[in-house]
Tab-separated table of C-alpha atoms and ligand atoms in Angstrom:
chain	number	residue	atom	x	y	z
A	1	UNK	CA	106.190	72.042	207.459
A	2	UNK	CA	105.136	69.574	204.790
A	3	UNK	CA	106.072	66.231	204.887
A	4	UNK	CA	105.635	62.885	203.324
A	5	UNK	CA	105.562	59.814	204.875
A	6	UNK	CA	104.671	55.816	204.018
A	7	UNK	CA	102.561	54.581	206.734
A	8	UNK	CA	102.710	51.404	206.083
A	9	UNK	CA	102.887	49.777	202.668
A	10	UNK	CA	101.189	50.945	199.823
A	11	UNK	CA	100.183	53.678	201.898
A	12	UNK	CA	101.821	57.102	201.611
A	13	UNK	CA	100.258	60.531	202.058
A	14	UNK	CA	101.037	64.340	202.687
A	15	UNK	CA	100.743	65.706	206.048
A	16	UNK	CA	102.029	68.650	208.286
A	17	UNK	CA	104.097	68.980	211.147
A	18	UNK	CA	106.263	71.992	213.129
A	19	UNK	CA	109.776	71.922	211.653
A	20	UNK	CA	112.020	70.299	213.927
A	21	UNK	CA	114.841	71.577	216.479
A	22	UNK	CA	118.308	70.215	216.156
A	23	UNK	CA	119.850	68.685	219.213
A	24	UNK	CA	123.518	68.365	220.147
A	25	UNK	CA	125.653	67.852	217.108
A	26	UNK	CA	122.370	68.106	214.897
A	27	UNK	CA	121.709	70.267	211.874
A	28	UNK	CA	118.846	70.876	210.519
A	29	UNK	CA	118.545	71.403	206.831
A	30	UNK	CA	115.747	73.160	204.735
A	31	UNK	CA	115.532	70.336	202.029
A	32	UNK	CA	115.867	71.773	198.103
A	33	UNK	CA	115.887	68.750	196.193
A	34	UNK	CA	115.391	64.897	197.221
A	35	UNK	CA	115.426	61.824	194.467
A	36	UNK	CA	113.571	59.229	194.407
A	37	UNK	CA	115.768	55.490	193.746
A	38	UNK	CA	114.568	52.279	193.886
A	39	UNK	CA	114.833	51.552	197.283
A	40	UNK	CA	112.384	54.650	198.085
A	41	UNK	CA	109.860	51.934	196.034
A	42	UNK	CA	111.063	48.736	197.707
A	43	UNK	CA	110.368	50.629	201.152
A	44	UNK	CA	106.741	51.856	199.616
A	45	UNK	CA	105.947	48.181	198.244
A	46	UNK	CA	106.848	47.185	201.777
A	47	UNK	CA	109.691	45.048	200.177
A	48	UNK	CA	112.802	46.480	201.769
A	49	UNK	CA	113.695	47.008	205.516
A	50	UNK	CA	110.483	48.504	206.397
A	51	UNK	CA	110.453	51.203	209.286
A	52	UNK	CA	106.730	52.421	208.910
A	53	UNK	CA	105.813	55.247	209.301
A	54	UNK	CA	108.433	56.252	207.659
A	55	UNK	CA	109.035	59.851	205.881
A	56	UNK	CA	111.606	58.480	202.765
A	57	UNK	CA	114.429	60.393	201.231
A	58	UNK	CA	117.748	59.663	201.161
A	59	UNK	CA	119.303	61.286	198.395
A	60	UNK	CA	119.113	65.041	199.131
A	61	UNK	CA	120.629	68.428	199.165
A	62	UNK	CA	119.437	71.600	200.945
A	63	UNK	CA	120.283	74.789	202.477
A	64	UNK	CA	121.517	74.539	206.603
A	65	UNK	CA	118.781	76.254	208.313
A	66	UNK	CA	119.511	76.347	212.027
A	67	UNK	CA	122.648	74.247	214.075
A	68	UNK	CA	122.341	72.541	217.287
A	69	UNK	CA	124.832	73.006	219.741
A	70	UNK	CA	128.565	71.327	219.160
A	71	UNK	CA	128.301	71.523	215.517
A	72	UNK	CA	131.440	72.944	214.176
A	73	UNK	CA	131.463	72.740	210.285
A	74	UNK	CA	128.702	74.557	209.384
A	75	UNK	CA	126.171	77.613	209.920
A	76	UNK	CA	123.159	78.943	208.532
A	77	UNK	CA	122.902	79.226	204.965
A	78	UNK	CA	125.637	76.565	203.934
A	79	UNK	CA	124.705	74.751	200.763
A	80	UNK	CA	124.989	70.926	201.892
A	81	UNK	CA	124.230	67.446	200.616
A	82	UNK	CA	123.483	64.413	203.085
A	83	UNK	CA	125.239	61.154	203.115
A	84	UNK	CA	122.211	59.215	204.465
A	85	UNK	CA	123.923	56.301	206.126
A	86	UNK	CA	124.883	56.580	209.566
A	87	UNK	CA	127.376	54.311	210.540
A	88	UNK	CA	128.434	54.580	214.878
A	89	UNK	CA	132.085	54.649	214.424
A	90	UNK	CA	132.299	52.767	217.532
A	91	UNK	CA	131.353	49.075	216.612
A	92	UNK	CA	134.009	46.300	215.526
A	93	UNK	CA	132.969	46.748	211.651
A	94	UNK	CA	133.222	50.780	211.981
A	95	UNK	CA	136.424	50.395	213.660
A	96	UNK	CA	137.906	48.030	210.655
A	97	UNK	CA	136.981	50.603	208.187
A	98	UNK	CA	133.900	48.882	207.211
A	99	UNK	CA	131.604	51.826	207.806
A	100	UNK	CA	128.957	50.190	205.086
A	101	UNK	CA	128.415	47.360	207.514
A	102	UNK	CA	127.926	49.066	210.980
A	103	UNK	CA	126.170	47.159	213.563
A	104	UNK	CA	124.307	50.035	214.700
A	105	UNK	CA	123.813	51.134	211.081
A	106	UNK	CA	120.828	53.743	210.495
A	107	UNK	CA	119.961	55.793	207.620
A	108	UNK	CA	118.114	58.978	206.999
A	109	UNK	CA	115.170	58.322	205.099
A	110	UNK	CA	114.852	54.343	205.561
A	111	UNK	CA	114.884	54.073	209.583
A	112	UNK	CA	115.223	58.041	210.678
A	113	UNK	CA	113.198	60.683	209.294
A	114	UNK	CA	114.290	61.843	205.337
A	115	UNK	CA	114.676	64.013	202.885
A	116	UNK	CA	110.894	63.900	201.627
A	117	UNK	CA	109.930	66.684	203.230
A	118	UNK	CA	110.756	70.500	203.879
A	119	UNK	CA	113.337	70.557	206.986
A	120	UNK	CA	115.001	67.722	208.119
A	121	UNK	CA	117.446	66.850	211.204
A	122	UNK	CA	120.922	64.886	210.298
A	123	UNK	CA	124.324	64.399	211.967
A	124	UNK	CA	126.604	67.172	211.145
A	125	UNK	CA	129.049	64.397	210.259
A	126	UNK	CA	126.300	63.436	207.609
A	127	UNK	CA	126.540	66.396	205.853
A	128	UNK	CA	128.858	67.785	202.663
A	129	UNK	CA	129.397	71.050	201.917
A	130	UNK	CA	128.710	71.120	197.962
A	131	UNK	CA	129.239	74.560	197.382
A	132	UNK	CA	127.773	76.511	194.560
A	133	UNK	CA	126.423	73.263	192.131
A	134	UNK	CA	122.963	73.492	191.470
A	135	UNK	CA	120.418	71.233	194.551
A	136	UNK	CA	119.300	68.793	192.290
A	137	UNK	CA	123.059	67.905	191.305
A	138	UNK	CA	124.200	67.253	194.693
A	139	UNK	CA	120.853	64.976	195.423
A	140	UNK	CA	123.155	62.969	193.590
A	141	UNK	CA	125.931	62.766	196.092
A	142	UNK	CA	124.345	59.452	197.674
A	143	UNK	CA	123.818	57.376	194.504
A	144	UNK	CA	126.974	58.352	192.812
A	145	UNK	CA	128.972	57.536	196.128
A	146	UNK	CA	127.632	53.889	195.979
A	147	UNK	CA	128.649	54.019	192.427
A	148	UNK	CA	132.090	55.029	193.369
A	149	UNK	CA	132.459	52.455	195.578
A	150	UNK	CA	131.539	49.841	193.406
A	151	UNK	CA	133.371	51.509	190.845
A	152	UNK	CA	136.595	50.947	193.210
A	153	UNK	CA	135.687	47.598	194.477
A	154	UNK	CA	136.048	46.344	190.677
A	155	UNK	CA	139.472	48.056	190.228
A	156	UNK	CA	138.999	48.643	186.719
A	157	UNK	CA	141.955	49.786	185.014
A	158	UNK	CA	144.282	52.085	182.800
A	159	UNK	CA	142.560	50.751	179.008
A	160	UNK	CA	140.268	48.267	180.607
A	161	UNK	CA	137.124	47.074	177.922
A	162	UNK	CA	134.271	47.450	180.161
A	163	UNK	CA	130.469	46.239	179.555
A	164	UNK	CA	127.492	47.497	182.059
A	165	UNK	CA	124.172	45.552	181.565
A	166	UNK	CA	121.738	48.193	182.099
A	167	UNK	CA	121.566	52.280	181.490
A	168	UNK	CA	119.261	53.644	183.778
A	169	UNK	CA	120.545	56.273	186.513
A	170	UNK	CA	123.059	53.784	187.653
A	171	UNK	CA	123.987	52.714	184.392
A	172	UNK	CA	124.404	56.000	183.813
A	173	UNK	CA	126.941	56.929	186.426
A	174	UNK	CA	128.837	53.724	185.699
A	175	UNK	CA	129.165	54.443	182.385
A	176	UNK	CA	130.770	58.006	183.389
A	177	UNK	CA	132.759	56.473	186.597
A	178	UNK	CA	134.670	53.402	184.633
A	179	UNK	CA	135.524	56.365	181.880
A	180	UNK	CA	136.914	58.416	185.007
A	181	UNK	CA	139.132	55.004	185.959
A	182	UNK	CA	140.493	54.840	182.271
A	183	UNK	CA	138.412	52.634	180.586
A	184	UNK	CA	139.383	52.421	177.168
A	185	UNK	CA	135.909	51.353	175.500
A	186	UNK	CA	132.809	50.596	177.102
A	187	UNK	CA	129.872	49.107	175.747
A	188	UNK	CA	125.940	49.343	177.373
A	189	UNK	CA	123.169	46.845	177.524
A	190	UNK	CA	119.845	48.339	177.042
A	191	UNK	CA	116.672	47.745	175.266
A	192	UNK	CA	114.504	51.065	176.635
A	193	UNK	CA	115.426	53.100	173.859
A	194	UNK	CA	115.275	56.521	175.491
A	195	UNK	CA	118.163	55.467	178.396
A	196	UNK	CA	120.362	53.572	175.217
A	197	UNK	CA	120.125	57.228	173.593
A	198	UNK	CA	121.872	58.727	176.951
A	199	UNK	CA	123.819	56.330	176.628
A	200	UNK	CA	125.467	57.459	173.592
A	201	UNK	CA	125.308	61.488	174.429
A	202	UNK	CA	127.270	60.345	176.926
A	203	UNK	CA	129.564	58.833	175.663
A	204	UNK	CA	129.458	54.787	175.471
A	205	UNK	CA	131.483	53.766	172.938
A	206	UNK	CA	128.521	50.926	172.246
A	207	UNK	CA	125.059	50.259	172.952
A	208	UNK	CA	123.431	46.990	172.201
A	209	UNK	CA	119.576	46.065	172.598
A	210	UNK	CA	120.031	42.990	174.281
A	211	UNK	CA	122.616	40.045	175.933
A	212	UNK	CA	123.388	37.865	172.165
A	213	UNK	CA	124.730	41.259	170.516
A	214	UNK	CA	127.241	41.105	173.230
A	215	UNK	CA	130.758	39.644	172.318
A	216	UNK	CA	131.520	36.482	175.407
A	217	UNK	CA	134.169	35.912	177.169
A	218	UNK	CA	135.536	39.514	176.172
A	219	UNK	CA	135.144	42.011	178.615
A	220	UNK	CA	137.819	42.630	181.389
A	221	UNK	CA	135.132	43.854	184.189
A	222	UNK	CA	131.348	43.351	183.402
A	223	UNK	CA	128.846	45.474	185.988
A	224	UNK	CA	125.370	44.250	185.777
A	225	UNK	CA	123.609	47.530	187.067
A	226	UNK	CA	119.837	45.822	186.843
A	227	UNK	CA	119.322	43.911	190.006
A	228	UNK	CA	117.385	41.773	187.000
A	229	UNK	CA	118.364	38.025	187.712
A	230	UNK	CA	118.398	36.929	184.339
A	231	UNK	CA	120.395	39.446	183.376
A	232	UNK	CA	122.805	38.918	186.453
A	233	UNK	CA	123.508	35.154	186.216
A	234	UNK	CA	124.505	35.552	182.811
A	235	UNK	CA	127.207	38.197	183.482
A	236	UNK	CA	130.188	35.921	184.052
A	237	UNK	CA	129.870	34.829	180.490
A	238	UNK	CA	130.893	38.018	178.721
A	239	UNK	CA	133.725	38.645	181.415
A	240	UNK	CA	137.304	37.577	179.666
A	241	UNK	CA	139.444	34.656	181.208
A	242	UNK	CA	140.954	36.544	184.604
A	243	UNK	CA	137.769	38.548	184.556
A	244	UNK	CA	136.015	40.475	187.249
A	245	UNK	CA	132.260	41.039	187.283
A	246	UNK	CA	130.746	43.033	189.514
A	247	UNK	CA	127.035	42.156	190.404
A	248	UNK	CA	125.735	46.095	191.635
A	249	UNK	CA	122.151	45.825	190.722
A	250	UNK	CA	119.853	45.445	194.091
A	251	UNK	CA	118.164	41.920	192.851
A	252	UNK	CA	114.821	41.352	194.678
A	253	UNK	CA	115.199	39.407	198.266
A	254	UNK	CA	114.551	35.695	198.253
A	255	UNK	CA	115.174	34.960	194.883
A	256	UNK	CA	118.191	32.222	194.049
A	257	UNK	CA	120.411	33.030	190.797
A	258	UNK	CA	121.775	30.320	188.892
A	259	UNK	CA	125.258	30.465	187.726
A	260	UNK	CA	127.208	27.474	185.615
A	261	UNK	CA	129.914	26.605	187.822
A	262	UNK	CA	132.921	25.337	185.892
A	263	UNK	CA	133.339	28.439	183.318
A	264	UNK	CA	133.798	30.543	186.925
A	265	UNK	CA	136.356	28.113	187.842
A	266	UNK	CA	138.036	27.727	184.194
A	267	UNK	CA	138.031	31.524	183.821
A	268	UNK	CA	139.210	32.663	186.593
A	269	UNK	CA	136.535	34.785	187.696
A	270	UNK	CA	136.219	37.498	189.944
A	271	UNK	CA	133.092	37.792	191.119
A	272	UNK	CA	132.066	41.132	193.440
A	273	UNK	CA	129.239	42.953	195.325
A	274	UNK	CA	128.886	45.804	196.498
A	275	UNK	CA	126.491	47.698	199.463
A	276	UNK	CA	126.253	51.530	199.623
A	277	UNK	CA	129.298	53.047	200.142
A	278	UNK	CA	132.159	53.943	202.055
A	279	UNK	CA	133.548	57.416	202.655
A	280	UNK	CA	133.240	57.930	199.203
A	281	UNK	CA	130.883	61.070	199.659
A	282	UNK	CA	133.673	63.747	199.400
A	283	UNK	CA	134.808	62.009	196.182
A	284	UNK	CA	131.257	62.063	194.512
A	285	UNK	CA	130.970	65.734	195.721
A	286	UNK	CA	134.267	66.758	193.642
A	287	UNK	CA	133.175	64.851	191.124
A	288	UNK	CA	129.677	66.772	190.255
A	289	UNK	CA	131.396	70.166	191.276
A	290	UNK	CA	134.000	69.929	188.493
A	291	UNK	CA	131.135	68.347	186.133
A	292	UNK	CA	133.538	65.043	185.560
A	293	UNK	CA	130.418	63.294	186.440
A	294	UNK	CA	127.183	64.690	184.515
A	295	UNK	CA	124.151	64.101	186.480
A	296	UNK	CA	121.863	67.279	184.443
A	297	UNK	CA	120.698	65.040	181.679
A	298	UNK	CA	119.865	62.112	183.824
A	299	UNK	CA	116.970	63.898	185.655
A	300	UNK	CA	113.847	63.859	183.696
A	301	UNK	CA	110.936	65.352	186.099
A	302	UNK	CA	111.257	67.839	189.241
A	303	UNK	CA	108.174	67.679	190.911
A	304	UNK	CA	106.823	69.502	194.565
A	305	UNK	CA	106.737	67.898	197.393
A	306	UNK	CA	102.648	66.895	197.422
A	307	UNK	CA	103.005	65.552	193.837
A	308	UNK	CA	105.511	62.851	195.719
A	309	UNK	CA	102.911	59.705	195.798
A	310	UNK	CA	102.147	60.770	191.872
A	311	UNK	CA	106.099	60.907	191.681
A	312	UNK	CA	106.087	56.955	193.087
A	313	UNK	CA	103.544	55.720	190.411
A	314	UNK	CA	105.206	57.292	187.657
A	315	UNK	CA	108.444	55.691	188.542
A	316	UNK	CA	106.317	52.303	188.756
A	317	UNK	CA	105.127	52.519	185.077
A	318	UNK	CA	108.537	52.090	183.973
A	319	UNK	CA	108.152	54.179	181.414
A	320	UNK	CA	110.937	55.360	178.488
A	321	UNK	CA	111.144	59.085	179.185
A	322	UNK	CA	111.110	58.953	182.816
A	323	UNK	CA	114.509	58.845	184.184
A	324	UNK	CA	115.369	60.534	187.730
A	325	UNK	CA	112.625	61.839	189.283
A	326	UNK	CA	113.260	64.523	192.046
A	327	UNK	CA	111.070	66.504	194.478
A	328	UNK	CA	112.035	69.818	195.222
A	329	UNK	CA	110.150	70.507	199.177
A	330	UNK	CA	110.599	74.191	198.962
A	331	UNK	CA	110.649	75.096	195.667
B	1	ZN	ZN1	118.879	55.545	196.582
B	2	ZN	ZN1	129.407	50.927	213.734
């Protein structure tokens, strides 16, 4: 099988290796289509809890090619999507229902073997059944999960006025979750034209270009979905008094934000993370099966799996048209 895997960073490359053999409670899946996220070029840049060599992907979909033994849920031919992190279930955070911060955490495609190429092994317990939706929609189980979580963790509510800094794929699925929770108006932050356009097909009752067109102290939950510090330690200033904001963006490591103190305290702010997710992978699977949650116009180039390190540049030039990449292994 083909495969693609980061070496080290900066270094990634196309290579070949038998398919493997799933062990006890294993499945092996024939991979359809895998996205490529951020985090796929923090681990390439070598900026992001580096495992090299590494073969990346961790938001995928695929067809269940051969079961090891004990696996109960599935067979051959079952249409699946893979929840990449692997929490132990065992551990003192796994047993409080904080599955997001195991102590034993691993995850497919950042320290086991991912999606990015054509058959890979996972945890029956890692994988969904996503019935008939197309591959590249249920790549989408991972990212919209962490969504949902956040999406939950900011409790936004019946009528709520909601503003999200930032419309890229994220952005995106924000925009559609908080709509989901009963959001009554929601307004976007973005100056790439092309993503502030997708905005508005779907459905943001606002777009402005940049932070002054947006209304302060105003907004009952404000998501920054950049990871951009400038953008993030002004976010408390659009939230209204008894606000929440919810900081979802992954910022770059070692970098300090600055926030004014004393409106946080004279507001009243709530101020939230959020890390990957948290049994939230059945949810996000109903959600793109019933098409509540559009994830078709978001994806803007499916490319084969050798094209992958042309895939990572492209994503690097930031450029307006190009929006979710994905890699399709056995297309
Ligand atoms: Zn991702
Ligand atoms: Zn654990």
């Amino acid at each position: 099988m083909e495969y693609a895997v980061i070496e080290q960073p900066n270094q990634v490359k196309i290579a070949r290796m038998d398919p493997p053999t799933p062990g006890p409670g294993q499945v092996c899946i024939r991979v359809m289509a895998s996205g490529i996220c951020g985090t796929d070029l923090h681990i390439y840049r070598g900026e992001y809890m580096g495992h090299y060599p590494v073969i990346p992907g961790h938001e995928f979909s695929g067809v269940v090619e051969a079961v090891g033994p004990q696996v109960t849920r599935f067979q051959p031919g079952d249409r699946v999507a893979v929840e990449p992190n692997i929490a132990c279930d065992n551990c003192a955070n796994c047993l409080n229902n904080r599955q997001n911060f195991c102590l034993n955490w691993q995850a497919v495609g950042v320290t086991l073997p991912g999606g990015m190429a054509q058959f890979v092994l996972v945890p029956e317990k890692a994988a969904f059944n996503i019935g008939e939706m197309p591959f590249e929609h249920g790549a989408f189980m991972e990212p919209l999960s962490c969504v949902l979580h956040g999406i939950q963790r900011a409790d936004i509510a019946l009528a709520d006025q909601v503003a999200i800094l930032g419309a890229g794929p994220i952005g995106i699925l924000m925009l559609q979750a908080a709509r989901l929770q009963g959001a009554a108006r929601i307004t976007l932050v973005e100056n790439n034209p092309g993503r502030a356009e997708l905005a508005r097909q779907l459905n943001a009752d606002r777009v402005v270009e940049n932070l002054d067109d947006l209304p302060r102290d105003a907004f009952d939950v404000v998501i920054d979905a950049t990871g951009a510090i400038p953008l993030m330690q002004r976010s408390p200033d659009f939230a209204r008094h008894g606000g929440t904001v919810l900081l979802f963006g992954v910022p770059p490591a070692g970098q300090r934000m600055e926030l004014e103190a004393f409106p946080i305290f004279r507001k009243g702010l709530t101020i939230l993370s959020s890390f990957t997710s948290r049994r939230n992978s059945f949810q996000a699977v109903n959600l793109l099966a019933t098409r509540q949650i559009q994830v078709e116009p978001l994806i803007s180039h499916q490319m084969p799996l050798r094209d992958f390190p042309k895939a990572l540049e492209l994503l690097e030039r930031k450029l307006p048209e190009v929006r979710k990449v994905v890699i399709m292994p056995n297309a």
